[in-house]
Tab-separated table of C-alpha atoms in Angstrom:
chain	number	residue	atom	x	y	z
A	1	MET	CA	50.174	177.481	71.072
A	2	ASN	CA	47.186	179.849	71.152
A	3	LYS	CA	45.705	181.639	74.105
A	4	ARG	CA	42.718	179.255	74.436
A	5	THR	CA	44.952	176.163	74.822
A	6	LEU	CA	47.051	177.798	77.518
A	7	LEU	CA	43.965	178.641	79.542
A	8	ALA	CA	42.705	175.010	79.344
A	9	CYS	CA	46.027	173.532	80.555
A	10	ALA	CA	46.154	176.012	83.418
A	11	GLY	CA	42.681	174.957	84.496
A	12	VAL	CA	43.603	171.244	84.590
A	13	VAL	CA	46.721	171.862	86.659
A	14	ALA	CA	44.776	174.029	89.090
A	15	GLY	CA	42.177	171.275	89.528
A	16	VAL	CA	44.799	168.605	90.307
A	17	LEU	CA	46.513	170.822	92.854
A	18	ALA	CA	43.215	171.609	94.538
A	19	ALA	CA	42.322	167.910	94.848
A	20	ALA	CA	45.732	167.058	96.293
A	21	CYS	CA	45.492	169.799	98.865
A	22	ALA	CA	42.041	168.665	99.897
A	23	LEU	CA	43.256	165.080	100.383
A	24	VAL	CA	46.215	166.117	102.487
A	25	GLY	CA	44.145	168.470	104.546
A	26	SER	CA	41.602	165.785	105.415
A	27	GLY	CA	44.301	163.475	106.971
A	28	ALA	CA	43.133	160.373	105.026
A	29	PRO	CA	45.952	157.809	104.302
A	30	PRO	CA	46.854	157.070	100.736
A	31	THR	CA	44.734	154.398	99.063
A	32	ALA	CA	47.785	152.209	98.196
A	33	ALA	CA	48.847	152.041	101.853
A	34	ALA	CA	45.399	150.863	102.936
A	35	ALA	CA	45.534	147.955	100.468
A	36	TRP	CA	48.756	146.402	102.017
A	37	PRO	CA	48.355	145.535	105.747
A	38	ALA	CA	51.430	144.939	107.925
A	39	THR	CA	52.872	141.345	107.820
A	40	LYS	CA	53.273	139.481	111.129
A	41	VAL	CA	56.689	137.801	111.557
A	42	ALA	CA	57.563	135.026	114.074
A	43	LEU	CA	61.187	134.874	115.194
A	44	ALA	CA	63.001	131.659	116.245
A	45	THR	CA	66.587	130.686	117.019
A	46	ALA	CA	68.150	128.336	114.454
A	47	GLU	CA	69.424	125.054	115.921
A	48	GLN	CA	71.701	122.456	114.303
A	49	VAL	CA	70.475	118.825	114.612
A	50	PRO	CA	71.650	115.606	112.896
A	51	LEU	CA	69.532	114.487	109.967
A	52	ALA	CA	68.566	110.799	110.193
A	53	ARG	CA	68.427	108.884	106.931
A	54	GLN	CA	65.999	105.956	106.893
A	55	THR	CA	65.888	102.998	104.556
A	56	PHE	CA	63.009	100.510	104.657
A	57	ALA	CA	63.005	96.900	103.433
A	58	SER	CA	60.797	93.829	103.776
A	59	GLY	CA	62.236	90.440	104.674
A	60	GLU	CA	61.719	87.292	106.700
A	61	LEU	CA	63.118	85.701	109.842
A	62	GLU	CA	65.053	82.450	109.502
A	63	ALA	CA	66.373	80.194	112.254
A	64	VAL	CA	70.145	79.760	112.250
A	65	ASN	CA	69.712	76.053	112.990
A	66	GLN	CA	66.767	74.253	111.396
A	67	VAL	CA	66.338	70.696	110.092
A	68	GLN	CA	63.779	68.233	108.823
A	69	VAL	CA	63.563	65.431	111.382
A	70	ALA	CA	63.464	62.140	109.472
A	71	ALA	CA	63.586	58.411	110.164
A	72	GLU	CA	66.991	56.724	109.862
A	73	MET	CA	65.357	53.371	109.152
A	74	ALA	CA	61.986	52.103	108.004
A	75	GLY	CA	59.279	50.956	110.385
A	76	ARG	CA	55.683	51.258	111.502
A	77	ILE	CA	54.804	54.108	113.857
A	78	THR	CA	53.574	52.873	117.230
A	79	ARG	CA	53.635	56.207	119.066
A	80	ILE	CA	53.632	59.920	118.222
A	81	ALA	CA	54.853	61.922	121.211
A	82	PHE	CA	54.509	65.515	119.973
A	83	GLU	CA	52.037	68.071	118.631
A	84	SER	CA	52.444	70.555	115.798
A	85	GLY	CA	54.070	73.793	116.965
A	86	GLN	CA	55.304	72.275	120.223
A	87	VAL	CA	58.537	73.483	121.855
A	88	VAL	CA	60.806	70.518	122.650
A	89	THR	CA	64.115	69.882	124.384
A	90	ALA	CA	67.177	68.152	122.959
A	91	GLY	CA	66.756	64.368	123.022
A	92	GLN	CA	62.990	64.469	123.574
A	93	LEU	CA	61.137	61.532	122.000
A	94	LEU	CA	59.099	62.496	118.941
A	95	VAL	CA	58.139	59.227	117.222
A	96	GLN	CA	58.521	55.582	118.217
A	97	LEU	CA	58.738	52.926	115.506
A	98	ASN	CA	57.890	49.277	116.124
A	99	ASP	CA	60.952	47.736	117.776
A	100	ALA	CA	59.393	44.553	119.201
A	101	PRO	CA	61.664	42.192	117.179
A	102	GLU	CA	64.782	44.068	118.273
A	103	GLN	CA	63.635	44.135	121.893
A	104	ALA	CA	63.193	40.339	121.860
A	105	GLN	CA	66.586	39.897	120.230
A	106	ARG	CA	68.192	42.094	122.861
A	107	VAL	CA	66.826	39.888	125.650
A	108	GLN	CA	68.338	36.808	123.981
A	109	LEU	CA	71.696	38.474	123.396
A	110	ARG	CA	71.928	39.700	126.971
A	111	ALA	CA	71.399	36.151	128.241
A	112	ARG	CA	73.929	34.836	125.730
A	113	LEU	CA	76.481	37.435	126.803
A	114	ARG	CA	76.047	36.608	130.492
A	115	ASN	CA	76.566	32.905	129.763
A	116	ALA	CA	79.657	33.635	127.654
A	117	GLU	CA	81.141	35.738	130.467
A	118	VAL	CA	80.567	32.897	132.975
A	119	VAL	CA	82.302	30.421	130.642
A	120	LEU	CA	85.217	32.827	130.190
A	121	GLN	CA	85.696	33.264	133.932
A	122	ARG	CA	85.619	29.496	134.454
A	123	SER	CA	88.068	28.934	131.606
A	124	ARG	CA	90.518	31.435	133.088
A	125	LYS	CA	90.484	29.623	136.414
A	126	LEU	CA	90.999	26.259	134.732
A	127	ARG	CA	93.752	27.659	132.551
A	128	ALA	CA	95.510	28.959	135.655
A	129	VAL	CA	95.898	25.348	136.859
A	130	ASN	CA	96.590	24.070	133.341
A	131	ALA	CA	93.266	22.222	133.275
A	132	VAL	CA	92.271	23.579	129.838
A	133	SER	CA	94.203	24.588	126.749
A	134	GLN	CA	94.960	28.144	125.705
A	135	GLU	CA	92.836	27.595	122.617
A	136	LEU	CA	89.787	26.855	124.738
A	137	LEU	CA	90.386	30.033	126.738
A	138	ASP	CA	90.745	32.066	123.548
A	139	ASN	CA	87.501	30.639	122.178
A	140	ALA	CA	85.675	31.622	125.374
A	141	ALA	CA	86.999	35.193	125.116
A	142	THR	CA	85.948	35.374	121.462
A	143	ALA	CA	82.433	34.229	122.358
A	144	VAL	CA	82.140	37.128	124.820
A	145	ASP	CA	83.298	39.653	122.208
A	146	VAL	CA	80.869	38.336	119.582
A	147	ALA	CA	77.877	38.381	121.937
A	148	SER	CA	78.770	41.899	123.124
A	149	GLY	CA	79.070	43.184	119.556
A	150	GLU	CA	75.743	41.702	118.502
A	151	LEU	CA	74.064	43.204	121.562
A	152	GLN	CA	75.463	46.657	120.767
A	153	HIS	CA	74.207	46.349	117.182
A	154	VAL	CA	70.675	45.505	118.297
A	155	GLU	CA	70.681	48.328	120.843
A	156	ALA	CA	71.720	50.736	118.084
A	157	LEU	CA	68.747	49.585	115.986
A	158	ILE	CA	66.440	50.118	118.944
A	159	ALA	CA	67.828	53.634	119.429
A	160	GLN	CA	67.281	54.452	115.739
A	161	LYS	CA	63.648	53.434	116.019
A	162	ALA	CA	63.162	55.956	118.835
A	163	ILE	CA	63.273	59.203	116.825
A	164	ARG	CA	64.268	62.126	119.046
A	165	ALA	CA	64.778	65.883	118.689
A	166	PRO	CA	68.436	66.537	117.785
A	167	PHE	CA	68.358	69.909	119.570
A	168	ALA	CA	65.967	72.165	121.471
A	169	GLY	CA	63.567	74.229	119.391
A	170	LYS	CA	60.074	74.627	117.990
A	171	LEU	CA	58.411	71.997	115.817
A	172	GLY	CA	56.514	72.687	112.613
A	173	ILE	CA	53.512	70.853	111.167
A	174	ARG	CA	53.303	67.119	111.855
A	175	ARG	CA	53.538	65.060	108.663
A	176	VAL	CA	52.934	61.548	110.013
A	177	HIS	CA	50.088	59.593	111.580
A	178	GLN	CA	49.681	56.807	114.102
A	179	GLY	CA	50.150	53.367	112.511
A	180	GLN	CA	51.741	54.783	109.348
A	181	TYR	CA	54.619	52.863	107.759
A	182	LEU	CA	57.547	55.245	107.612
A	183	GLY	CA	60.258	54.817	105.003
A	184	ALA	CA	63.928	55.441	105.716
A	185	GLY	CA	64.687	59.135	105.244
A	186	GLU	CA	61.023	60.164	105.183
A	187	ALA	CA	60.395	63.556	106.821
A	188	ILE	CA	58.427	63.627	110.066
A	189	VAL	CA	58.428	67.284	111.138
A	190	SER	CA	60.568	70.405	110.832
A	191	LEU	CA	62.518	71.662	113.841
A	192	ALA	CA	63.926	75.191	114.258
A	193	ASP	CA	66.066	76.632	117.034
A	194	ILE	CA	64.240	79.922	117.644
A	195	SER	CA	66.801	81.199	120.160
A	196	GLN	CA	68.945	82.479	117.273
A	197	LEU	CA	67.364	84.055	114.190
A	198	HIS	CA	68.679	85.684	111.029
A	199	VAL	CA	66.855	88.446	109.149
A	200	ASN	CA	66.919	87.838	105.397
A	201	PHE	CA	66.208	90.993	103.368
A	202	ALA	CA	67.474	92.854	100.297
A	203	LEU	CA	68.320	96.538	99.727
A	204	GLY	CA	68.701	98.464	96.507
A	205	GLU	CA	72.071	99.731	95.297
A	206	GLN	CA	71.144	103.303	96.213
A	207	ALA	CA	71.099	102.320	99.909
A	208	ALA	CA	74.655	100.911	99.880
A	209	PRO	CA	76.345	104.142	101.126
A	210	ASP	CA	74.081	104.201	104.198
A	211	VAL	CA	74.772	100.608	105.330
A	212	HIS	CA	77.856	99.506	107.264
A	213	VAL	CA	79.022	96.682	109.534
A	214	GLY	CA	77.918	97.055	113.151
A	215	GLN	CA	74.936	99.218	112.307
A	216	VAL	CA	71.842	98.740	114.495
A	217	LEU	CA	68.609	97.922	112.674
A	218	ALA	CA	65.051	98.428	113.903
A	219	LEU	CA	62.965	95.310	113.271
A	220	THR	CA	59.168	95.167	113.268
A	221	VAL	CA	57.304	91.863	112.933
A	222	ASP	CA	53.836	91.839	111.361
A	223	ALA	CA	52.488	89.747	114.235
A	224	ALA	CA	53.693	92.398	116.711
A	225	ARG	CA	53.476	95.594	114.678
A	226	GLY	CA	54.480	98.674	116.643
A	227	GLN	CA	57.002	96.779	118.772
A	228	ASP	CA	60.654	97.170	117.701
């Protein structure tokens, strides 16, 4: 290396040292430190809490006990005693079919039964004094049994023509009209016992590990959204 090169290198080093001394003497912070401000840190105590897993599903409510109320025998409707959506009690009359012929027959059979019972009582008294034969007494007793059986049959027909709610609940939409001829087995209205309901819904296989017997479910109905 020649003398000229050595003098140039010495000049560069002297310049760098002079600049560094001037910077330190002025008290100015390094440029890199000014570019990175201090980071604020918030401290909190860690707390252990249970993690709730939630599974959502859509479904529908179904009454445990629900039926289609239907006529047991054919007849013309003379009275409709309910409205659609009405809440009814067990045994409440819903529809009355024409039972005028059966009512007239019941009156006749009641009179016939009363007469047969009078004849039987008289025959027993006469038989006690041997005034009539045992056969006559037996015939009188048979007449009472026959009249009583026929009366019970007619009363059963009358009861079938008075269609009543089999249990308490809420009715659906009425399907019949006044004066309509109703066939045997024809549906009149649906009836559901709303005091006990089932929730029918389906979950995917991935939710099976999270479901167990006795688990409490939160149910929200669209008509009352926000109320569990």
